[in-house]
């Protein structure tokens, strides 16, 4: 099955700095890579995603890059703000028994200091 | 998007009892998922529930411990049976609206004494 590694587990930055979270996956057949943000006590919510036919995608201050050859993808947050503080999960979607099931990374706790 | 109602939001239970968690979606969906999230940890898939068929369990999870019902395309339940303190966790349901995006319920925070 798919295996997703996520680093770092904790990331502490100053407000206004950039933050980068990296994930690697093992299944070359995986073709969809979402990122979820989970604020304390809340449900995970999708913030950005990328499919395997695209190398980069941006949405305002966040961007995701994908390197299919190396099987890694990254989340980039620029001009971080205190409200960006949360746990971020990457995931890779691959076929399992005919269904597409996401495999999640272990999460990165991002702390943005004002 | 989808509106997912999950209840209860939290519960405190005694060892050896069972708790049934309900998940209601505002639209018909083929696949519903149940996850466990232990404090500070990632999302671990328990099982996938498709309407009209038996749930598919992930390694380490069995039907006797986590029976799942999926009576129609908008509803599912997960039961945590014969609970022990190790079952204390957050349980989340989610759905896939056939666009690969997971929409999560608000979660059930379970504490077992």
PDB file of C-alpha atoms in Angstrom:
ATOM      1  CA  UNK A   1       0.000   0.000   0.000  1.00  0.00           C
ATOM      2  CA  UNK A   2       0.846   3.682  -0.059  1.00  0.00           C
ATOM      3  CA  UNK A   3       3.223   5.167   2.528  1.00  0.00           C
ATOM      4  CA  UNK A   4       3.425   8.919   3.112  1.00  0.00           C
ATOM      5  CA  UNK A   5       6.237  10.533   5.074  1.00  0.00           C
ATOM      6  CA  UNK A   6       5.850  14.135   6.244  1.00  0.00           C
ATOM      7  CA  UNK A   7       8.469  16.519   7.625  1.00  0.00           C
ATOM      8  CA  UNK A   8       8.959  18.372   9.839  1.00  0.00           C
ATOM      9  CA  UNK A   9       6.667  17.286  12.650  1.00  0.00           C
ATOM     10  CA  UNK A  10       6.852  20.769  14.176  1.00  0.00           C
ATOM     11  CA  UNK A  11       7.635  24.076  12.503  1.00  0.00           C
ATOM     12  CA  UNK A  12       7.963  27.351  14.341  1.00  0.00           C
ATOM     13  CA  UNK A  13       8.234  30.624  12.394  1.00  0.00           C
ATOM     14  CA  UNK A  14       7.911  34.337  12.937  1.00  0.00           C
ATOM     15  CA  UNK A  15       4.961  36.160  11.475  1.00  0.00           C
ATOM     16  CA  UNK A  16       5.761  37.190   7.919  1.00  0.00           C
ATOM     17  CA  UNK A  17       8.242  34.374   7.310  1.00  0.00           C
ATOM     18  CA  UNK A  18       7.662  31.550   4.857  1.00  0.00           C
ATOM     19  CA  UNK A  19       6.924  27.964   5.880  1.00  0.00           C
ATOM     20  CA  UNK A  20       7.598  24.827   3.869  1.00  0.00           C
ATOM     21  CA  UNK A  21       6.291  21.350   4.659  1.00  0.00           C
ATOM     22  CA  UNK A  22       7.484  18.360   2.657  1.00  0.00           C
ATOM     23  CA  UNK A  23       5.965  14.962   1.958  1.00  0.00           C
ATOM     24  CA  UNK A  24       7.168  11.903   0.106  1.00  0.00           C
ATOM     25  CA  UNK A  25       5.058   9.015  -1.120  1.00  0.00           C
ATOM     26  CA  UNK A  26       5.849   5.501  -2.199  1.00  0.00           C
ATOM     27  CA  UNK A  27       3.208   4.469  -4.752  1.00  0.00           C
ATOM     28  CA  UNK A  28       4.008   5.804  -8.205  1.00  0.00           C
ATOM     29  CA  UNK A  29       0.356   5.190  -9.185  1.00  0.00           C
ATOM     30  CA  UNK A  30      -0.886   7.847  -6.744  1.00  0.00           C
ATOM     31  CA  UNK A  31      -2.259  10.770  -8.692  1.00  0.00           C
ATOM     32  CA  UNK A  32      -3.922  13.184  -6.279  1.00  0.00           C
ATOM     33  CA  UNK A  33      -2.216  15.052  -3.449  1.00  0.00           C
ATOM     34  CA  UNK A  34      -4.325  17.182  -1.091  1.00  0.00           C
ATOM     35  CA  UNK A  35      -3.313  19.240   1.907  1.00  0.00           C
ATOM     36  CA  UNK A  36      -5.594  19.589   4.909  1.00  0.00           C
ATOM     37  CA  UNK A  37      -5.458  22.126   7.715  1.00  0.00           C
ATOM     38  CA  UNK A  38      -6.746  21.205  11.155  1.00  0.00           C
ATOM     39  CA  UNK A  39      -7.104  23.965  13.702  1.00  0.00           C
ATOM     40  CA  UNK A  40      -7.203  22.995  17.350  1.00  0.00           C
ATOM     41  CA  UNK A  41     -10.430  21.173  18.158  1.00  0.00           C
ATOM     42  CA  UNK A  42     -11.728  21.491  14.610  1.00  0.00           C
ATOM     43  CA  UNK A  43     -12.184  19.140  11.688  1.00  0.00           C
ATOM     44  CA  UNK A  44      -9.554  18.823   8.941  1.00  0.00           C
ATOM     45  CA  UNK A  45     -10.354  20.969   5.922  1.00  0.00           C
ATOM     46  CA  UNK A  46      -8.874  20.981   2.448  1.00  0.00           C
ATOM     47  CA  UNK A  47      -6.760  24.041   1.722  1.00  0.00           C
ATOM     48  CA  UNK A  48      -5.119  23.137  -1.580  1.00  0.00           C
ATOM     49  CA  UNK A  49      -4.572  20.108  -3.775  1.00  0.00           C
ATOM     50  CA  UNK A  50      -2.650  19.086  -6.860  1.00  0.00           C
ATOM     51  CA  UNK A  51      -3.076  16.356  -9.415  1.00  0.00           C
ATOM     52  CA  UNK A  52      -0.300  14.438 -11.092  1.00  0.00           C
ATOM     53  CA  UNK A  53      -0.550  16.252 -14.413  1.00  0.00           C
ATOM     54  CA  UNK A  54       0.465  19.564 -12.826  1.00  0.00           C
ATOM     55  CA  UNK A  55       3.772  20.612 -11.280  1.00  0.00           C
ATOM     56  CA  UNK A  56       2.664  23.590  -9.241  1.00  0.00           C
ATOM     57  CA  UNK A  57      -0.501  25.244  -8.030  1.00  0.00           C
ATOM     58  CA  UNK A  58      -1.004  28.508  -6.181  1.00  0.00           C
ATOM     59  CA  UNK A  59      -3.833  30.030  -4.208  1.00  0.00           C
ATOM     60  CA  UNK A  60      -2.972  33.427  -2.739  1.00  0.00           C
ATOM     61  CA  UNK A  61      -0.366  32.815  -0.012  1.00  0.00           C
ATOM     62  CA  UNK A  62      -0.250  29.054  -0.350  1.00  0.00           C
ATOM     63  CA  UNK A  63       1.252  26.911  -3.074  1.00  0.00           C
ATOM     64  CA  UNK A  64       1.907  23.246  -3.640  1.00  0.00           C
ATOM     65  CA  UNK A  65       4.630  21.742  -5.811  1.00  0.00           C
ATOM     66  CA  UNK A  66       4.830  18.182  -7.051  1.00  0.00           C
ATOM     67  CA  UNK A  67       7.794  16.222  -8.336  1.00  0.00           C
ATOM     68  CA  UNK A  68       6.458  12.928  -9.645  1.00  0.00           C
ATOM     69  CA  UNK A  69       9.861  11.593 -10.590  1.00  0.00           C
ATOM     70  CA  UNK A  70      11.162  11.992  -7.059  1.00  0.00           C
ATOM     71  CA  UNK A  71       7.730  11.221  -5.535  1.00  0.00           C
ATOM     72  CA  UNK A  72       7.598  14.223  -3.310  1.00  0.00           C
ATOM     73  CA  UNK A  73       5.353  17.239  -2.904  1.00  0.00           C
ATOM     74  CA  UNK A  74       5.554  20.328  -0.736  1.00  0.00           C
ATOM     75  CA  UNK A  75       3.308  22.968   0.788  1.00  0.00           C
ATOM     76  CA  UNK A  76       4.581  26.537   0.758  1.00  0.00           C
ATOM     77  CA  UNK A  77       3.008  29.276   2.863  1.00  0.00           C
ATOM     78  CA  UNK A  78       4.302  32.809   2.361  1.00  0.00           C
ATOM     79  CA  UNK A  79       3.836  35.824   4.619  1.00  0.00           C
ATOM     80  CA  UNK A  80       2.660  33.634   7.463  1.00  0.00           C
ATOM     81  CA  UNK A  81       0.090  34.976   9.900  1.00  0.00           C
ATOM     82  CA  UNK A  82      -0.854  33.811  13.407  1.00  0.00           C
ATOM     83  CA  UNK A  83      -4.097  32.365  12.026  1.00  0.00           C
ATOM     84  CA  UNK A  84      -1.993  29.984   9.930  1.00  0.00           C
ATOM     85  CA  UNK A  85      -1.090  28.202  13.179  1.00  0.00           C
ATOM     86  CA  UNK A  86      -2.565  24.702  12.904  1.00  0.00           C
ATOM     87  CA  UNK A  87      -1.692  21.120  12.084  1.00  0.00           C
ATOM     88  CA  UNK A  88      -1.233  20.456   8.378  1.00  0.00           C
ATOM     89  CA  UNK A  89      -1.662  17.005   6.859  1.00  0.00           C
ATOM     90  CA  UNK A  90      -0.555  15.931   3.429  1.00  0.00           C
ATOM     91  CA  UNK A  91      -2.152  12.960   1.738  1.00  0.00           C
ATOM     92  CA  UNK A  92      -1.693  10.834  -1.340  1.00  0.00           C
ATOM     93  CA  UNK A  93      -4.590   9.175  -3.104  1.00  0.00           C
ATOM     94  CA  UNK A  94      -3.975   5.852  -4.697  1.00  0.00           C
ATOM     95  CA  UNK A  95      -6.040   2.886  -5.803  1.00  0.00           C
ATOM     96  CA  UNK A  96      -6.711   0.245  -3.178  1.00  0.00           C
ATOM     97  CA  UNK A  97      -8.825  -2.690  -4.288  1.00  0.00           C
ATOM     98  CA  UNK A  98     -10.439  -0.603  -6.982  1.00  0.00           C
ATOM     99  CA  UNK A  99     -11.247   2.329  -4.690  1.00  0.00           C
ATOM    100  CA  UNK A 100      -9.240   5.496  -4.190  1.00  0.00           C
ATOM    101  CA  UNK A 101      -8.311   5.851  -0.547  1.00  0.00           C
ATOM    102  CA  UNK A 102      -6.205   8.672   0.894  1.00  0.00           C
ATOM    103  CA  UNK A 103      -3.147   7.905   2.972  1.00  0.00           C
ATOM    104  CA  UNK A 104      -2.276  10.733   5.347  1.00  0.00           C
ATOM    105  CA  UNK A 105       1.087  11.937   6.557  1.00  0.00           C
ATOM    106  CA  UNK A 106       1.712  12.225  10.274  1.00  0.00           C
ATOM    107  CA  UNK A 107       1.054  15.949  10.321  1.00  0.00           C
ATOM    108  CA  UNK A 108       3.070  19.120  10.881  1.00  0.00           C
ATOM    109  CA  UNK A 109       2.265  21.441  13.736  1.00  0.00           C
ATOM    110  CA  UNK A 110       2.892  24.959  12.429  1.00  0.00           C
ATOM    111  CA  UNK A 111       3.284  27.698  15.017  1.00  0.00           C
ATOM    112  CA  UNK A 112       3.405  31.291  13.815  1.00  0.00           C
ATOM    113  CA  UNK A 113       4.691  33.694  16.439  1.00  0.00           C
ATOM    114  CA  UNK A 114       3.351  37.245  16.240  1.00  0.00           C
TER     115      UNK A 114
ATOM    116  CA  UNK B   1     -19.134  20.662  -0.710  1.00  0.00           C
ATOM    117  CA  UNK B   2     -21.014  18.592   1.854  1.00  0.00           C
ATOM    118  CA  UNK B   3     -22.588  19.238   5.231  1.00  0.00           C
ATOM    119  CA  UNK B   4     -21.807  16.402   7.591  1.00  0.00           C
ATOM    120  CA  UNK B   5     -23.457  16.060  10.968  1.00  0.00           C
ATOM    121  CA  UNK B   6     -21.738  13.774  13.414  1.00  0.00           C
ATOM    122  CA  UNK B   7     -22.951  12.950  16.883  1.00  0.00           C
ATOM    123  CA  UNK B   8     -22.326  12.748  19.704  1.00  0.00           C
ATOM    124  CA  UNK B   9     -19.647  15.412  19.716  1.00  0.00           C
ATOM    125  CA  UNK B  10     -18.143  13.947  22.845  1.00  0.00           C
ATOM    126  CA  UNK B  11     -18.825  11.264  25.395  1.00  0.00           C
ATOM    127  CA  UNK B  12     -17.340   9.760  28.501  1.00  0.00           C
ATOM    128  CA  UNK B  13     -17.932   6.031  28.771  1.00  0.00           C
ATOM    129  CA  UNK B  14     -17.245   3.248  31.177  1.00  0.00           C
ATOM    130  CA  UNK B  15     -14.932   0.383  30.365  1.00  0.00           C
ATOM    131  CA  UNK B  16     -16.741  -2.571  28.787  1.00  0.00           C
ATOM    132  CA  UNK B  17     -19.617  -0.563  27.325  1.00  0.00           C
ATOM    133  CA  UNK B  18     -20.270   0.335  23.676  1.00  0.00           C
ATOM    134  CA  UNK B  19     -20.855   3.648  21.929  1.00  0.00           C
ATOM    135  CA  UNK B  20     -22.490   4.216  18.559  1.00  0.00           C
ATOM    136  CA  UNK B  21     -21.460   7.266  16.566  1.00  0.00           C
ATOM    137  CA  UNK B  22     -23.737   8.584  13.854  1.00  0.00           C
ATOM    138  CA  UNK B  23     -22.828  10.390  10.667  1.00  0.00           C
ATOM    139  CA  UNK B  24     -25.422  12.107   8.475  1.00  0.00           C
ATOM    140  CA  UNK B  25     -24.652  13.727   5.114  1.00  0.00           C
ATOM    141  CA  UNK B  26     -26.801  16.261   3.292  1.00  0.00           C
ATOM    142  CA  UNK B  27     -26.348  14.539  -0.067  1.00  0.00           C
ATOM    143  CA  UNK B  28     -26.110  11.008  -1.364  1.00  0.00           C
ATOM    144  CA  UNK B  29     -22.581   9.661  -1.380  1.00  0.00           C
ATOM    145  CA  UNK B  30     -21.160   6.329  -2.411  1.00  0.00           C
ATOM    146  CA  UNK B  31     -18.217   6.141  -0.059  1.00  0.00           C
ATOM    147  CA  UNK B  32     -18.083   7.038   3.610  1.00  0.00           C
ATOM    148  CA  UNK B  33     -14.998   6.669   5.745  1.00  0.00           C
ATOM    149  CA  UNK B  34     -14.335   6.291   9.442  1.00  0.00           C
ATOM    150  CA  UNK B  35     -11.075   7.520  10.954  1.00  0.00           C
ATOM    151  CA  UNK B  36      -9.476   7.495  14.355  1.00  0.00           C
ATOM    152  CA  UNK B  37      -7.257  10.337  15.461  1.00  0.00           C
ATOM    153  CA  UNK B  38      -5.394   9.898  18.708  1.00  0.00           C
ATOM    154  CA  UNK B  39      -4.182  13.054  20.464  1.00  0.00           C
ATOM    155  CA  UNK B  40      -1.498  14.788  18.454  1.00  0.00           C
ATOM    156  CA  UNK B  41      -1.512  12.048  15.845  1.00  0.00           C
ATOM    157  CA  UNK B  42      -2.497  11.610  12.241  1.00  0.00           C
ATOM    158  CA  UNK B  43      -5.698  10.275  10.766  1.00  0.00           C
ATOM    159  CA  UNK B  44      -5.855   6.493  10.756  1.00  0.00           C
ATOM    160  CA  UNK B  45      -8.451   4.920   8.516  1.00  0.00           C
ATOM    161  CA  UNK B  46     -10.602   2.364  10.316  1.00  0.00           C
ATOM    162  CA  UNK B  47     -12.841   1.298   7.454  1.00  0.00           C
ATOM    163  CA  UNK B  48     -14.590   2.299   4.264  1.00  0.00           C
ATOM    164  CA  UNK B  49     -18.363   1.919   4.164  1.00  0.00           C
ATOM    165  CA  UNK B  50     -20.240   1.575   0.903  1.00  0.00           C
ATOM    166  CA  UNK B  51     -24.011   1.357   0.849  1.00  0.00           C
ATOM    167  CA  UNK B  52     -25.314  -2.143   0.306  1.00  0.00           C
ATOM    168  CA  UNK B  53     -22.109  -3.981   1.096  1.00  0.00           C
ATOM    169  CA  UNK B  54     -19.996  -4.937   4.065  1.00  0.00           C
ATOM    170  CA  UNK B  55     -17.518  -2.354   5.255  1.00  0.00           C
ATOM    171  CA  UNK B  56     -13.890  -2.842   4.287  1.00  0.00           C
ATOM    172  CA  UNK B  57     -11.600  -2.719   7.324  1.00  0.00           C
ATOM    173  CA  UNK B  58      -7.989  -1.648   7.404  1.00  0.00           C
ATOM    174  CA  UNK B  59      -5.270  -3.723   8.973  1.00  0.00           C
ATOM    175  CA  UNK B  60      -5.552  -3.683  12.736  1.00  0.00           C
ATOM    176  CA  UNK B  61      -9.294  -3.033  12.833  1.00  0.00           C
ATOM    177  CA  UNK B  62     -11.937  -5.766  12.987  1.00  0.00           C
ATOM    178  CA  UNK B  63     -15.677  -5.845  12.567  1.00  0.00           C
ATOM    179  CA  UNK B  64     -16.334  -7.318  16.002  1.00  0.00           C
ATOM    180  CA  UNK B  65     -14.687  -4.313  17.637  1.00  0.00           C
ATOM    181  CA  UNK B  66     -15.870  -1.626  15.218  1.00  0.00           C
ATOM    182  CA  UNK B  67     -19.131  -2.728  13.577  1.00  0.00           C
ATOM    183  CA  UNK B  68     -20.332  -0.320  10.910  1.00  0.00           C
ATOM    184  CA  UNK B  69     -23.745   0.143   9.376  1.00  0.00           C
ATOM    185  CA  UNK B  70     -24.521   1.876   6.097  1.00  0.00           C
ATOM    186  CA  UNK B  71     -28.281   1.577   5.596  1.00  0.00           C
ATOM    187  CA  UNK B  72     -28.551   4.229   2.878  1.00  0.00           C
ATOM    188  CA  UNK B  73     -26.545   6.737   0.856  1.00  0.00           C
ATOM    189  CA  UNK B  74     -26.696   9.534   3.463  1.00  0.00           C
ATOM    190  CA  UNK B  75     -26.106   7.789   6.785  1.00  0.00           C
ATOM    191  CA  UNK B  76     -23.619   5.566   8.577  1.00  0.00           C
ATOM    192  CA  UNK B  77     -22.855   4.495  12.118  1.00  0.00           C
ATOM    193  CA  UNK B  78     -19.680   3.279  13.779  1.00  0.00           C
ATOM    194  CA  UNK B  79     -19.892   1.367  17.046  1.00  0.00           C
ATOM    195  CA  UNK B  80     -16.935   1.119  19.371  1.00  0.00           C
ATOM    196  CA  UNK B  81     -17.572  -2.104  21.259  1.00  0.00           C
ATOM    197  CA  UNK B  82     -16.408  -3.381  24.631  1.00  0.00           C
ATOM    198  CA  UNK B  83     -14.431  -0.216  25.187  1.00  0.00           C
ATOM    199  CA  UNK B  84     -11.171   0.079  27.056  1.00  0.00           C
ATOM    200  CA  UNK B  85      -9.147   3.204  27.913  1.00  0.00           C
ATOM    201  CA  UNK B  86      -7.034   2.547  24.801  1.00  0.00           C
ATOM    202  CA  UNK B  87     -10.088   3.387  22.701  1.00  0.00           C
ATOM    203  CA  UNK B  88     -10.025   6.965  23.972  1.00  0.00           C
ATOM    204  CA  UNK B  89      -9.604   9.013  20.831  1.00  0.00           C
ATOM    205  CA  UNK B  90     -11.336  11.263  18.339  1.00  0.00           C
ATOM    206  CA  UNK B  91     -13.422   9.432  15.765  1.00  0.00           C
ATOM    207  CA  UNK B  92     -14.184  11.179  12.499  1.00  0.00           C
ATOM    208  CA  UNK B  93     -16.403  10.292   9.600  1.00  0.00           C
ATOM    209  CA  UNK B  94     -15.777  11.646   6.147  1.00  0.00           C
ATOM    210  CA  UNK B  95     -17.225  11.438   2.677  1.00  0.00           C
ATOM    211  CA  UNK B  96     -15.868  11.646  -0.830  1.00  0.00           C
ATOM    212  CA  UNK B  97     -18.156  13.492  -3.246  1.00  0.00           C
ATOM    213  CA  UNK B  98     -16.546  11.640  -6.158  1.00  0.00           C
ATOM    214  CA  UNK B  99     -13.998  14.434  -6.573  1.00  0.00           C
ATOM    215  CA  UNK B 100     -11.378  12.808  -4.295  1.00  0.00           C
ATOM    216  CA  UNK B 101     -11.779  15.544  -1.671  1.00  0.00           C
ATOM    217  CA  UNK B 102     -12.522  14.334   1.852  1.00  0.00           C
ATOM    218  CA  UNK B 103     -15.147  16.278   3.788  1.00  0.00           C
ATOM    219  CA  UNK B 104     -14.992  15.544   7.480  1.00  0.00           C
ATOM    220  CA  UNK B 105     -17.511  15.553  10.244  1.00  0.00           C
ATOM    221  CA  UNK B 106     -16.708  17.545  13.364  1.00  0.00           C
ATOM    222  CA  UNK B 107     -15.576  14.419  15.182  1.00  0.00           C
ATOM    223  CA  UNK B 108     -16.548  12.536  18.323  1.00  0.00           C
ATOM    224  CA  UNK B 109     -14.202  12.937  21.269  1.00  0.00           C
ATOM    225  CA  UNK B 110     -14.391   9.701  23.251  1.00  0.00           C
ATOM    226  CA  UNK B 111     -12.976   9.189  26.721  1.00  0.00           C
ATOM    227  CA  UNK B 112     -13.108   5.733  28.289  1.00  0.00           C
ATOM    228  CA  UNK B 113     -12.687   5.455  32.035  1.00  0.00           C
TER     229      UNK B 113
END
